[in-house]
Structure formats: C-alpha cells, structure tokens
JSON list of C-alpha atoms and ligand atoms in Angstrom, two decimals:
[
{"chain": "A", "resi": 1, "resn": "MET", "atom": "CA", "xyz": [-0.24, -0.52, 0.58]},
{"chain": "A", "resi": 2, "resn": "HIS", "atom": "CA", "xyz": [0.87, 3.74, -0.21]},
{"chain": "A", "resi": 3, "resn": "SER", "atom": "CA", "xyz": [1.44, 6.16, 2.72]},
{"chain": "A", "resi": 4, "resn": "PRO", "atom": "CA", "xyz": [-0.06, 9.53, 1.34]},
{"chain": "A", "resi": 5, "resn": "TYR", "atom": "CA", "xyz": [2.20, 11.55, -1.15]},
{"chain": "A", "resi": 6, "resn": "LEU", "atom": "CA", "xyz": [2.35, 14.51, 1.87]},
{"chain": "A", "resi": 7, "resn": "ILE", "atom": "CA", "xyz": [4.52, 12.77, 3.76]},
{"chain": "A", "resi": 8, "resn": "ASN", "atom": "CA", "xyz": [8.18, 14.14, 3.86]},
{"chain": "A", "resi": 9, "resn": "PRO", "atom": "CA", "xyz": [10.93, 13.44, 6.41]},
{"chain": "A", "resi": 10, "resn": "GLY", "atom": "CA", "xyz": [13.58, 15.66, 5.20]},
{"chain": "A", "resi": 11, "resn": "ALA", "atom": "CA", "xyz": [11.20, 18.95, 5.26]},
{"chain": "A", "resi": 12, "resn": "PRO", "atom": "CA", "xyz": [13.38, 21.57, 7.04]},
{"chain": "A", "resi": 13, "resn": "LYS", "atom": "CA", "xyz": [9.81, 22.82, 8.45]},
{"chain": "A", "resi": 14, "resn": "GLU", "atom": "CA", "xyz": [9.18, 21.02, 12.22]},
{"chain": "A", "resi": 15, "resn": "GLU", "atom": "CA", "xyz": [5.75, 21.47, 11.70]},
{"chain": "A", "resi": 16, "resn": "THR", "atom": "CA", "xyz": [5.80, 19.46, 9.20]},
{"chain": "A", "resi": 17, "resn": "ALA", "atom": "CA", "xyz": [7.86, 16.85, 9.77]},
{"chain": "A", "resi": 18, "resn": "GLU", "atom": "CA", "xyz": [5.30, 15.85, 13.11]},
{"chain": "A", "resi": 19, "resn": "LYS", "atom": "CA", "xyz": [2.66, 15.88, 10.92]},
{"chain": "A", "resi": 20, "resn": "SER", "atom": "CA", "xyz": [4.76, 13.59, 8.26]},
{"chain": "A", "resi": 21, "resn": "MET", "atom": "CA", "xyz": [5.90, 11.16, 11.30]},
{"chain": "A", "resi": 22, "resn": "VAL", "atom": "CA", "xyz": [2.41, 11.13, 12.72]},
{"chain": "A", "resi": 23, "resn": "SER", "atom": "CA", "xyz": [0.90, 10.41, 8.98]},
{"chain": "A", "resi": 24, "resn": "LEU", "atom": "CA", "xyz": [3.32, 7.50, 8.34]},
{"chain": "A", "resi": 25, "resn": "GLU", "atom": "CA", "xyz": [3.25, 5.79, 11.94]},
{"chain": "A", "resi": 26, "resn": "HIS", "atom": "CA", "xyz": [-0.85, 5.57, 11.33]},
{"chain": "A", "resi": 27, "resn": "ALA", "atom": "CA", "xyz": [-0.16, 4.40, 8.01]},
{"chain": "A", "resi": 28, "resn": "LEU", "atom": "CA", "xyz": [2.10, 0.91, 9.21]},
{"chain": "A", "resi": 29, "resn": "ARG", "atom": "CA", "xyz": [-0.19, 0.25, 11.60]},
{"chain": "A", "resi": 30, "resn": "ARG", "atom": "CA", "xyz": [-3.37, 0.33, 8.60]},
{"chain": "A", "resi": 31, "resn": "GLY", "atom": "CA", "xyz": [-0.86, -1.86, 7.09]},
{"chain": "A", "resi": 32, "resn": "ALA", "atom": "CA", "xyz": [-0.01, -3.87, 9.32]},
{"chain": "A", "resi": 33, "resn": "GLU", "atom": "CA", "xyz": [-3.72, -5.00, 9.98]},
{"chain": "A", "resi": 34, "resn": "ILE", "atom": "CA", "xyz": [-4.47, -5.48, 6.80]},
{"chain": "A", "resi": 35, "resn": "ASN", "atom": "CA", "xyz": [-1.21, -7.98, 6.61]},
{"chain": "A", "resi": 36, "resn": "ALA", "atom": "CA", "xyz": [0.67, -4.96, 3.77]},
{"chain": "A", "resi": 37, "resn": "LEU", "atom": "CA", "xyz": [3.86, -6.86, 2.52]},
{"chain": "A", "resi": 38, "resn": "GLY", "atom": "CA", "xyz": [5.32, -3.19, 2.66]},
{"chain": "A", "resi": 39, "resn": "VAL", "atom": "CA", "xyz": [4.13, 0.60, 2.76]},
{"chain": "A", "resi": 40, "resn": "VAL", "atom": "CA", "xyz": [5.42, 3.14, 0.45]},
{"chain": "A", "resi": 41, "resn": "MET", "atom": "CA", "xyz": [6.97, 6.56, 1.24]},
{"chain": "A", "resi": 42, "resn": "HIS", "atom": "CA", "xyz": [7.92, 9.07, -1.08]},
{"chain": "A", "resi": 43, "resn": "THR", "atom": "CA", "xyz": [12.01, 9.37, -0.11]},
{"chain": "A", "resi": 44, "resn": "GLY", "atom": "CA", "xyz": [11.19, 13.65, 0.29]},
{"chain": "A", "resi": 45, "resn": "SER", "atom": "CA", "xyz": [12.49, 16.40, -1.05]},
{"chain": "A", "resi": 46, "resn": "ALA", "atom": "CA", "xyz": [15.04, 18.84, 2.05]},
{"chain": "A", "resi": 47, "resn": "VAL", "atom": "CA", "xyz": [13.22, 21.76, 0.39]},
{"chain": "A", "resi": 48, "resn": "SER", "atom": "CA", "xyz": [16.12, 23.89, 1.49]},
{"chain": "A", "resi": 49, "resn": "GLY", "atom": "CA", "xyz": [19.46, 23.69, 3.02]},
{"chain": "A", "resi": 50, "resn": "GLY", "atom": "CA", "xyz": [21.36, 21.08, 0.84]},
{"chain": "A", "resi": 51, "resn": "ARG", "atom": "CA", "xyz": [20.68, 17.43, 1.02]},
{"chain": "A", "resi": 52, "resn": "GLU", "atom": "CA", "xyz": [22.82, 16.44, 3.03]},
{"chain": "A", "resi": 53, "resn": "ALA", "atom": "CA", "xyz": [20.88, 18.10, 6.17]},
{"chain": "A", "resi": 54, "resn": "GLY", "atom": "CA", "xyz": [18.01, 16.34, 4.25]},
{"chain": "A", "resi": 55, "resn": "LEU", "atom": "CA", "xyz": [19.29, 13.14, 5.04]},
{"chain": "A", "resi": 56, "resn": "GLU", "atom": "CA", "xyz": [20.63, 14.16, 8.69]},
{"chain": "A", "resi": 57, "resn": "ARG", "atom": "CA", "xyz": [16.65, 15.35, 9.27]},
{"chain": "A", "resi": 58, "resn": "VAL", "atom": "CA", "xyz": [15.44, 11.74, 7.52]},
{"chain": "A", "resi": 59, "resn": "ARG", "atom": "CA", "xyz": [17.85, 9.84, 10.19]},
{"chain": "A", "resi": 60, "resn": "SER", "atom": "CA", "xyz": [16.76, 11.80, 13.56]},
{"chain": "A", "resi": 61, "resn": "ARG", "atom": "CA", "xyz": [12.99, 10.82, 12.09]},
{"chain": "A", "resi": 62, "resn": "VAL", "atom": "CA", "xyz": [12.46, 8.12, 10.10]},
{"chain": "A", "resi": 63, "resn": "LEU", "atom": "CA", "xyz": [14.78, 5.37, 12.59]},
{"chain": "A", "resi": 64, "resn": "PRO", "atom": "CA", "xyz": [13.35, 6.77, 15.56]},
{"chain": "A", "resi": 65, "resn": "LEU", "atom": "CA", "xyz": [10.44, 5.34, 14.41]},
{"chain": "A", "resi": 66, "resn": "LEU", "atom": "CA", "xyz": [11.28, 1.94, 13.05]},
{"chain": "A", "resi": 67, "resn": "GLU", "atom": "CA", "xyz": [13.64, 1.28, 16.37]},
{"chain": "A", "resi": 68, "resn": "ARG", "atom": "CA", "xyz": [9.82, 1.63, 18.39]},
{"chain": "A", "resi": 69, "resn": "LEU", "atom": "CA", "xyz": [7.66, -0.32, 16.10]},
{"chain": "A", "resi": 70, "resn": "GLY", "atom": "CA", "xyz": [9.98, -3.31, 15.28]},
{"chain": "A", "resi": 71, "resn": "ASP", "atom": "CA", "xyz": [8.52, -5.92, 13.40]},
{"chain": "A", "resi": 72, "resn": "ASP", "atom": "CA", "xyz": [5.06, -4.89, 14.09]},
{"chain": "A", "resi": 73, "resn": "VAL", "atom": "CA", "xyz": [4.41, -3.08, 11.15]},
{"chain": "A", "resi": 74, "resn": "PRO", "atom": "CA", "xyz": [4.95, -3.99, 7.59]},
{"chain": "A", "resi": 75, "resn": "PRO", "atom": "CA", "xyz": [8.34, -2.34, 5.70]},
{"chain": "A", "resi": 76, "resn": "VAL", "atom": "CA", "xyz": [8.93, 0.95, 4.91]},
{"chain": "A", "resi": 77, "resn": "LEU", "atom": "CA", "xyz": [9.08, 0.98, 0.98]},
{"chain": "A", "resi": 78, "resn": "LEU", "atom": "CA", "xyz": [11.25, 4.15, -0.04]},
{"chain": "A", "resi": 79, "resn": "GLU", "atom": "CA", "xyz": [10.54, 5.05, -3.54]},
{"chain": "A", "resi": 80, "resn": "PRO", "atom": "CA", "xyz": [12.94, 7.63, -5.38]},
{"chain": "A", "resi": 81, "resn": "MET", "atom": "CA", "xyz": [11.59, 10.31, -7.01]},
{"chain": "A", "resi": 82, "resn": "ALA", "atom": "CA", "xyz": [11.48, 11.66, -10.57]},
{"chain": "A", "resi": 83, "resn": "GLY", "atom": "CA", "xyz": [15.00, 14.35, -9.28]},
{"chain": "A", "resi": 84, "resn": "GLN", "atom": "CA", "xyz": [12.59, 17.62, -8.71]},
{"chain": "A", "resi": 85, "resn": "GLY", "atom": "CA", "xyz": [14.60, 20.17, -6.89]},
{"chain": "A", "resi": 86, "resn": "GLN", "atom": "CA", "xyz": [16.05, 19.40, -3.46]},
{"chain": "A", "resi": 87, "resn": "VAL", "atom": "CA", "xyz": [14.59, 15.41, -3.45]},
{"chain": "A", "resi": 88, "resn": "LEU", "atom": "CA", "xyz": [16.98, 13.32, -1.38]},
{"chain": "A", "resi": 89, "resn": "CYS", "atom": "CA", "xyz": [16.27, 9.93, -2.91]},
{"chain": "A", "resi": 90, "resn": "ALA", "atom": "CA", "xyz": [16.28, 10.14, -7.01]},
{"chain": "A", "resi": 91, "resn": "THR", "atom": "CA", "xyz": [18.75, 7.51, -8.43]},
{"chain": "A", "resi": 92, "resn": "VAL", "atom": "CA", "xyz": [20.07, 3.89, -8.07]},
{"chain": "A", "resi": 93, "resn": "ASP", "atom": "CA", "xyz": [23.47, 5.20, -5.95]},
{"chain": "A", "resi": 94, "resn": "ASP", "atom": "CA", "xyz": [21.00, 8.04, -4.34]},
{"chain": "A", "resi": 95, "resn": "LEU", "atom": "CA", "xyz": [19.62, 4.87, -2.17]},
{"chain": "A", "resi": 96, "resn": "VAL", "atom": "CA", "xyz": [22.67, 4.16, -0.83]},
{"chain": "A", "resi": 97, "resn": "THR", "atom": "CA", "xyz": [22.83, 7.20, 0.98]},
{"chain": "A", "resi": 98, "resn": "TYR", "atom": "CA", "xyz": [19.57, 7.30, 2.09]},
{"chain": "A", "resi": 99, "resn": "LEU", "atom": "CA", "xyz": [19.73, 3.83, 3.43]},
{"chain": "A", "resi": 100, "resn": "GLU", "atom": "CA", "xyz": [22.81, 5.05, 5.17]},
{"chain": "A", "resi": 101, "resn": "ALA", "atom": "CA", "xyz": [21.01, 7.25, 6.98]},
{"chain": "A", "resi": 102, "resn": "LEU", "atom": "CA", "xyz": [18.30, 4.96, 8.01]},
{"chain": "A", "resi": 103, "resn": "ASP", "atom": "CA", "xyz": [21.61, 2.18, 8.80]},
{"chain": "A", "resi": 104, "resn": "TRP", "atom": "CA", "xyz": [20.36, -0.07, 6.60]},
{"chain": "A", "resi": 105, "resn": "HIS", "atom": "CA", "xyz": [17.50, -0.83, 8.72]},
{"chain": "A", "resi": 106, "resn": "PRO", "atom": "CA", "xyz": [16.23, -4.47, 8.78]},
{"chain": "A", "resi": 107, "resn": "ASN", "atom": "CA", "xyz": [12.56, -2.96, 7.74]},
{"chain": "A", "resi": 108, "resn": "VAL", "atom": "CA", "xyz": [13.28, -0.80, 5.03]},
{"chain": "A", "resi": 109, "resn": "GLY", "atom": "CA", "xyz": [12.74, -1.89, 1.31]},
{"chain": "A", "resi": 110, "resn": "VAL", "atom": "CA", "xyz": [12.79, -0.31, -2.32]},
{"chain": "A", "resi": 111, "resn": "CYS", "atom": "CA", "xyz": [10.14, 0.31, -4.21]},
{"chain": "A", "resi": 112, "resn": "LEU", "atom": "CA", "xyz": [11.24, 1.43, -7.67]},
{"chain": "A", "resi": 113, "resn": "ASP", "atom": "CA", "xyz": [9.42, 3.51, -10.25]},
{"chain": "A", "resi": 114, "resn": "THR", "atom": "CA", "xyz": [10.33, 3.34, -13.96]},
{"chain": "A", "resi": 115, "resn": "ALA", "atom": "CA", "xyz": [9.15, 6.70, -14.71]},
{"chain": "A", "resi": 116, "resn": "HIS", "atom": "CA", "xyz": [11.09, 7.99, -11.74]},
{"chain": "A", "resi": 117, "resn": "LEU", "atom": "CA", "xyz": [14.33, 6.21, -12.69]},
{"chain": "A", "resi": 118, "resn": "PHE", "atom": "CA", "xyz": [13.62, 7.67, -15.59]},
{"chain": "A", "resi": 119, "resn": "ALA", "atom": "CA", "xyz": [13.58, 10.87, -15.16]},
{"chain": "A", "resi": 120, "resn": "ALA", "atom": "CA", "xyz": [16.70, 11.08, -12.49]},
{"chain": "A", "resi": 121, "resn": "GLY", "atom": "CA", "xyz": [18.74, 9.41, -15.27]},
{"chain": "A", "resi": 122, "resn": "HIS", "atom": "CA", "xyz": [18.53, 6.20, -15.75]},
{"chain": "A", "resi": 123, "resn": "ASP", "atom": "CA", "xyz": [17.83, 5.75, -19.41]},
{"chain": "A", "resi": 124, "resn": "ILE", "atom": "CA", "xyz": [16.26, 2.27, -19.27]},
{"chain": "A", "resi": 125, "resn": "SER", "atom": "CA", "xyz": [14.58, 3.22, -22.41]},
{"chain": "A", "resi": 126, "resn": "THR", "atom": "CA", "xyz": [16.57, 0.51, -24.11]},
{"chain": "A", "resi": 127, "resn": "VAL", "atom": "CA", "xyz": [17.39, -3.17, -23.22]},
{"chain": "A", "resi": 128, "resn": "GLU", "atom": "CA", "xyz": [20.72, -3.20, -22.67]},
{"chain": "A", "resi": 129, "resn": "GLY", "atom": "CA", "xyz": [19.95, 0.59, -20.54]},
{"chain": "A", "resi": 130, "resn": "MET", "atom": "CA", "xyz": [17.31, -1.25, -18.24]},
{"chain": "A", "resi": 131, "resn": "ARG", "atom": "CA", "xyz": [19.95, -4.31, -16.93]},
{"chain": "A", "resi": 132, "resn": "GLU", "atom": "CA", "xyz": [22.76, -1.90, -16.28]},
{"chain": "A", "resi": 133, "resn": "THR", "atom": "CA", "xyz": [20.38, 0.04, -14.17]},
{"chain": "A", "resi": 134, "resn": "MET", "atom": "CA", "xyz": [19.04, -3.04, -12.46]},
{"chain": "A", "resi": 135, "resn": "ASP", "atom": "CA", "xyz": [22.31, -5.02, -12.64]},
{"chain": "A", "resi": 136, "resn": "ARG", "atom": "CA", "xyz": [23.41, -1.57, -10.04]},
{"chain": "A", "resi": 137, "resn": "PHE", "atom": "CA", "xyz": [20.75, -1.73, -8.57]},
{"chain": "A", "resi": 138, "resn": "GLY", "atom": "CA", "xyz": [21.57, -5.33, -7.17]},
{"chain": "A", "resi": 139, "resn": "GLU", "atom": "CA", "xyz": [25.06, -4.54, -6.88]},
{"chain": "A", "resi": 140, "resn": "VAL", "atom": "CA", "xyz": [25.22, -1.40, -4.39]},
{"chain": "A", "resi": 141, "resn": "VAL", "atom": "CA", "xyz": [21.55, -2.00, -2.93]},
{"chain": "A", "resi": 142, "resn": "GLY", "atom": "CA", "xyz": [21.16, -6.15, -3.28]},
{"chain": "A", "resi": 143, "resn": "ALA", "atom": "CA", "xyz": [17.86, -8.17, -4.56]},
{"chain": "A", "resi": 144, "resn": "ASP", "atom": "CA", "xyz": [16.64, -8.90, -1.51]},
{"chain": "A", "resi": 145, "resn": "ARG", "atom": "CA", "xyz": [15.32, -4.53, -0.46]},
{"chain": "A", "resi": 146, "resn": "LEU", "atom": "CA", "xyz": [13.25, -4.88, -3.87]},
{"chain": "A", "resi": 147, "resn": "LYS", "atom": "CA", "xyz": [9.68, -5.06, -3.07]},
{"chain": "A", "resi": 148, "resn": "LEU", "atom": "CA", "xyz": [7.75, -3.25, -5.27]},
{"chain": "A", "resi": 149, "resn": "ILE", "atom": "CA", "xyz": [7.97, -2.18, -9.22]},
{"chain": "A", "resi": 150, "resn": "HIS", "atom": "CA", "xyz": [5.62, 1.01, -9.97]},
{"chain": "A", "resi": 151, "resn": "GLY", "atom": "CA", "xyz": [5.50, 0.23, -13.41]},
{"chain": "A", "resi": 152, "resn": "ASN", "atom": "CA", "xyz": [5.09, 3.90, -15.83]},
{"chain": "A", "resi": 153, "resn": "ASP", "atom": "CA", "xyz": [6.06, 4.84, -18.78]},
{"chain": "A", "resi": 154, "resn": "SER", "atom": "CA", "xyz": [7.49, 8.40, -19.03]},
{"chain": "A", "resi": 155, "resn": "LYS", "atom": "CA", "xyz": [6.06, 11.49, -20.38]},
{"chain": "A", "resi": 156, "resn": "ALA", "atom": "CA", "xyz": [8.96, 13.46, -19.64]},
{"chain": "A", "resi": 157, "resn": "PRO", "atom": "CA", "xyz": [12.66, 12.42, -21.47]},
{"chain": "A", "resi": 158, "resn": "CYS", "atom": "CA", "xyz": [15.52, 10.74, -19.11]},
{"chain": "A", "resi": 159, "resn": "GLY", "atom": "CA", "xyz": [16.74, 13.29, -17.20]},
{"chain": "A", "resi": 160, "resn": "SER", "atom": "CA", "xyz": [13.84, 15.70, -17.19]},
{"chain": "A", "resi": 161, "resn": "ASN", "atom": "CA", "xyz": [14.18, 15.54, -13.45]},
{"chain": "A", "resi": 162, "resn": "ARG", "atom": "CA", "xyz": [9.36, 15.73, -14.48]},
{"chain": "A", "resi": 163, "resn": "ASP", "atom": "CA", "xyz": [7.37, 13.31, -13.43]},
{"chain": "A", "resi": 164, "resn": "ARG", "atom": "CA", "xyz": [4.69, 12.24, -15.07]},
{"chain": "A", "resi": 165, "resn": "HIS", "atom": "CA", "xyz": [3.57, 8.85, -16.31]},
{"chain": "A", "resi": 166, "resn": "GLU", "atom": "CA", "xyz": [2.54, 7.69, -18.93]},
{"chain": "A", "resi": 167, "resn": "ASN", "atom": "CA", "xyz": [0.93, 4.55, -20.49]},
{"chain": "A", "resi": 168, "resn": "ILE", "atom": "CA", "xyz": [3.55, 1.37, -20.91]},
{"chain": "A", "resi": 169, "resn": "GLY", "atom": "CA", "xyz": [4.39, 1.59, -24.89]},
{"chain": "A", "resi": 170, "resn": "LEU", "atom": "CA", "xyz": [3.25, 5.01, -25.67]},
{"chain": "A", "resi": 171, "resn": "GLY", "atom": "CA", "xyz": [6.15, 7.42, -23.60]},
{"chain": "A", "resi": 172, "resn": "HIS", "atom": "CA", "xyz": [10.11, 7.52, -23.78]},
{"chain": "A", "resi": 173, "resn": "ILE", "atom": "CA", "xyz": [11.27, 4.79, -22.11]},
{"chain": "A", "resi": 174, "resn": "GLY", "atom": "CA", "xyz": [8.83, 2.44, -24.81]},
{"chain": "A", "resi": 175, "resn": "ALA", "atom": "CA", "xyz": [7.06, -1.10, -24.37]},
{"chain": "A", "resi": 176, "resn": "GLU", "atom": "CA", "xyz": [10.23, -3.40, -24.89]},
{"chain": "A", "resi": 177, "resn": "PRO", "atom": "CA", "xyz": [12.84, -2.39, -22.28]},
{"chain": "A", "resi": 178, "resn": "PHE", "atom": "CA", "xyz": [9.92, -4.08, -19.39]},
{"chain": "A", "resi": 179, "resn": "ALA", "atom": "CA", "xyz": [10.96, -7.39, -20.98]},
{"chain": "A", "resi": 180, "resn": "GLU", "atom": "CA", "xyz": [14.59, -7.12, -19.51]},
{"chain": "A", "resi": 181, "resn": "LEU", "atom": "CA", "xyz": [11.97, -5.64, -16.05]},
{"chain": "A", "resi": 182, "resn": "PHE", "atom": "CA", "xyz": [10.62, -9.06, -15.75]},
{"chain": "A", "resi": 183, "resn": "ARG", "atom": "CA", "xyz": [13.70, -11.28, -17.69]},
{"chain": "A", "resi": 184, "resn": "HIS", "atom": "CA", "xyz": [16.25, -9.90, -14.73]},
{"chain": "A", "resi": 185, "resn": "PRO", "atom": "CA", "xyz": [16.74, -11.71, -11.77]},
{"chain": "A", "resi": 186, "resn": "VAL", "atom": "CA", "xyz": [16.89, -8.54, -8.72]},
{"chain": "A", "resi": 187, "resn": "THR", "atom": "CA", "xyz": [13.38, -8.45, -9.89]},
{"chain": "A", "resi": 188, "resn": "ALA", "atom": "CA", "xyz": [12.29, -11.89, -9.90]},
{"chain": "A", "resi": 189, "resn": "GLY", "atom": "CA", "xyz": [8.90, -12.74, -7.26]},
{"chain": "A", "resi": 190, "resn": "VAL", "atom": "CA", "xyz": [8.92, -8.70, -6.99]},
{"chain": "A", "resi": 191, "resn": "PRO", "atom": "CA", "xyz": [5.41, -7.72, -7.50]},
{"chain": "A", "resi": 192, "resn": "ILE", "atom": "CA", "xyz": [4.41, -4.37, -10.12]},
{"chain": "A", "resi": 193, "resn": "THR", "atom": "CA", "xyz": [1.42, -2.16, -9.95]},
{"chain": "A", "resi": 194, "resn": "LEU", "atom": "CA", "xyz": [0.87, 0.27, -12.82]},
{"chain": "A", "resi": 195, "resn": "GLU", "atom": "CA", "xyz": [0.65, 3.96, -11.95]},
{"chain": "A", "resi": 196, "resn": "THR", "atom": "CA", "xyz": [-0.32, 4.57, -15.70]},
{"chain": "A", "resi": 197, "resn": "PRO", "atom": "CA", "xyz": [-3.15, 7.04, -16.64]},
{"chain": "A", "resi": 198, "resn": "GLY", "atom": "CA", "xyz": [-6.64, 4.82, -16.63]},
{"chain": "A", "resi": 199, "resn": "PRO", "atom": "CA", "xyz": [-8.57, 3.01, -15.40]},
{"chain": "A", "resi": 200, "resn": "GLU", "atom": "CA", "xyz": [-10.63, 3.06, -18.49]},
{"chain": "A", "resi": 201, "resn": "GLY", "atom": "CA", "xyz": [-8.85, 1.58, -22.18]},
{"chain": "A", "resi": 202, "resn": "PRO", "atom": "CA", "xyz": [-5.29, 2.11, -21.73]},
{"chain": "A", "resi": 203, "resn": "HIS", "atom": "CA", "xyz": [-5.10, 0.58, -18.16]},
{"chain": "A", "resi": 204, "resn": "ALA", "atom": "CA", "xyz": [-6.20, -2.38, -18.67]},
{"chain": "A", "resi": 205, "resn": "GLU", "atom": "CA", "xyz": [-4.27, -2.16, -21.91]},
{"chain": "A", "resi": 206, "resn": "ASP", "atom": "CA", "xyz": [-1.09, -2.10, -20.07]},
{"chain": "A", "resi": 207, "resn": "VAL", "atom": "CA", "xyz": [-1.33, -4.31, -18.58]},
{"chain": "A", "resi": 208, "resn": "ALA", "atom": "CA", "xyz": [-2.39, -6.87, -20.97]},
{"chain": "A", "resi": 209, "resn": "THR", "atom": "CA", "xyz": [0.90, -5.44, -22.58]},
{"chain": "A", "resi": 210, "resn": "LEU", "atom": "CA", "xyz": [3.00, -6.30, -19.84]},
{"chain": "A", "resi": 211, "resn": "LYS", "atom": "CA", "xyz": [1.44, -9.53, -19.30]},
{"chain": "A", "resi": 212, "resn": "ARG", "atom": "CA", "xyz": [2.86, -10.37, -23.22]},
{"chain": "A", "resi": 213, "resn": "LEU", "atom": "CA", "xyz": [5.96, -8.72, -22.25]},
{"chain": "A", "resi": 214, "resn": "ARG", "atom": "CA", "xyz": [6.13, -10.77, -19.12]},
{"chain": "A", "resi": 215, "resn": "ALA", "atom": "CA", "xyz": [5.28, -14.61, -21.03]},
{"chain": "A", "resi": 216, "resn": "GLU", "atom": "CA", "xyz": [7.97, -13.58, -23.87]},
{"chain": "A", "resi": 217, "resn": "ALA", "atom": "CA", "xyz": [10.88, -13.66, -20.99]},
{"chain": "B", "resi": 1, "resn": "ZN", "atom": "ZN1", "xyz": [5.49, 5.98, -7.60]}
]
C-alpha cells in the first residue's frame, strides 16, 4: 500500500515533519492490520539547505520510528523520486546514502518507479540500459531490498527530472525494456503495480502489454 503523498521526512519545518511522522506511523499500523507486504513512502525533499542536512533530518525522525515499531509493522518501502528540486533520493546510488542514513535498517525496502528512474537520468529506454540499471541496483543496494515496482512509462524525457507517467509503450521508455525488467534476476518474485493514466481503456491495455512481455521474457 501507499502512504499519503504529503509525507516528507526531510522537511526543514518541524510542523511538517511531525505531521509526516504521525501520518507514516498511521499508514504503517493500517498496513499491519491488513497484512500489507510493505508501505511505500516517497523519499522526500530537503526543500532547502541541501541534501546532507535533509538526510540528517530523515535519520533523526525515521530511525527512531522504525526502532519503536519494530517488526509489528510492514517494511517502509522507499520510493526514489524523479529528481525535481532538492529531492533526497532519485538515482539508484542515492538509495545507498539514504539507506546508510537509516543504518540499513532491516525493516526498510525499496519501491522502484520506472518513470522516476528514467526522469532521474537512468536511460532505461533500451534493453541494455534497463539491464545496467537493474545490475547496479543489485550491486549497491541488493536484490533482497526490492519489494515493489511501479511500472510506468514516461511522458517526460530521460534526465528531465519531471514526474509525468504515461501508458506502457506510449512514452519515452517504450514497451520493450519492460521485458528486460521481467527477465532481470533482481525483480524475481517482485510485484508490479501500474500508476499509468486510466483506469478506463488504456489501463487494461497496459496490463495486457505487460503480461505479453512477461510471457515473452
Ligand atoms: Zn510511483
């Protein structure tokens, strides 16, 4: 499940941060009640003052919450963003410093959004590019951390830092790289959800396209 989009654990304003943590805890407890496999949290933004200070704030807020809740709740799934403004985490390598800030806590996983990765500069519009990006994830983060994929094509070009989802095959990523996504060992057993424009018409086509690519993979 997804926690509310307004949560920002890196916010410089205490009031925003407090509300964010109350909201995250609430989402995690609800997740526990329905036996959710994970609760997605957008990794947030420093807003101002730079990434290092922002990550320090994430650490001071999220780590105590993780410690207090222990394994009574599902894992928090960090979702890297498209890279706009002072976001704290957009690329695969950004995940490493983010996870370091959380001491690689065992109750933290990752949700990769293909449109965000692409906008953040990972050129996954080719089979090779997708493979390299997933290889890198396996090397520096580890396949065991990957718990969910948001499978989206992108209306915005690679490296644009803009978060604009598109139906599968109609954007700048294209359909074919998704076959490589299914083939890659780091995604074995990892569920994929769509956040493409829908739910009428194109959404059903997206599901059919991904099922076809999965069968071919
Ligand atoms: Zn997403």
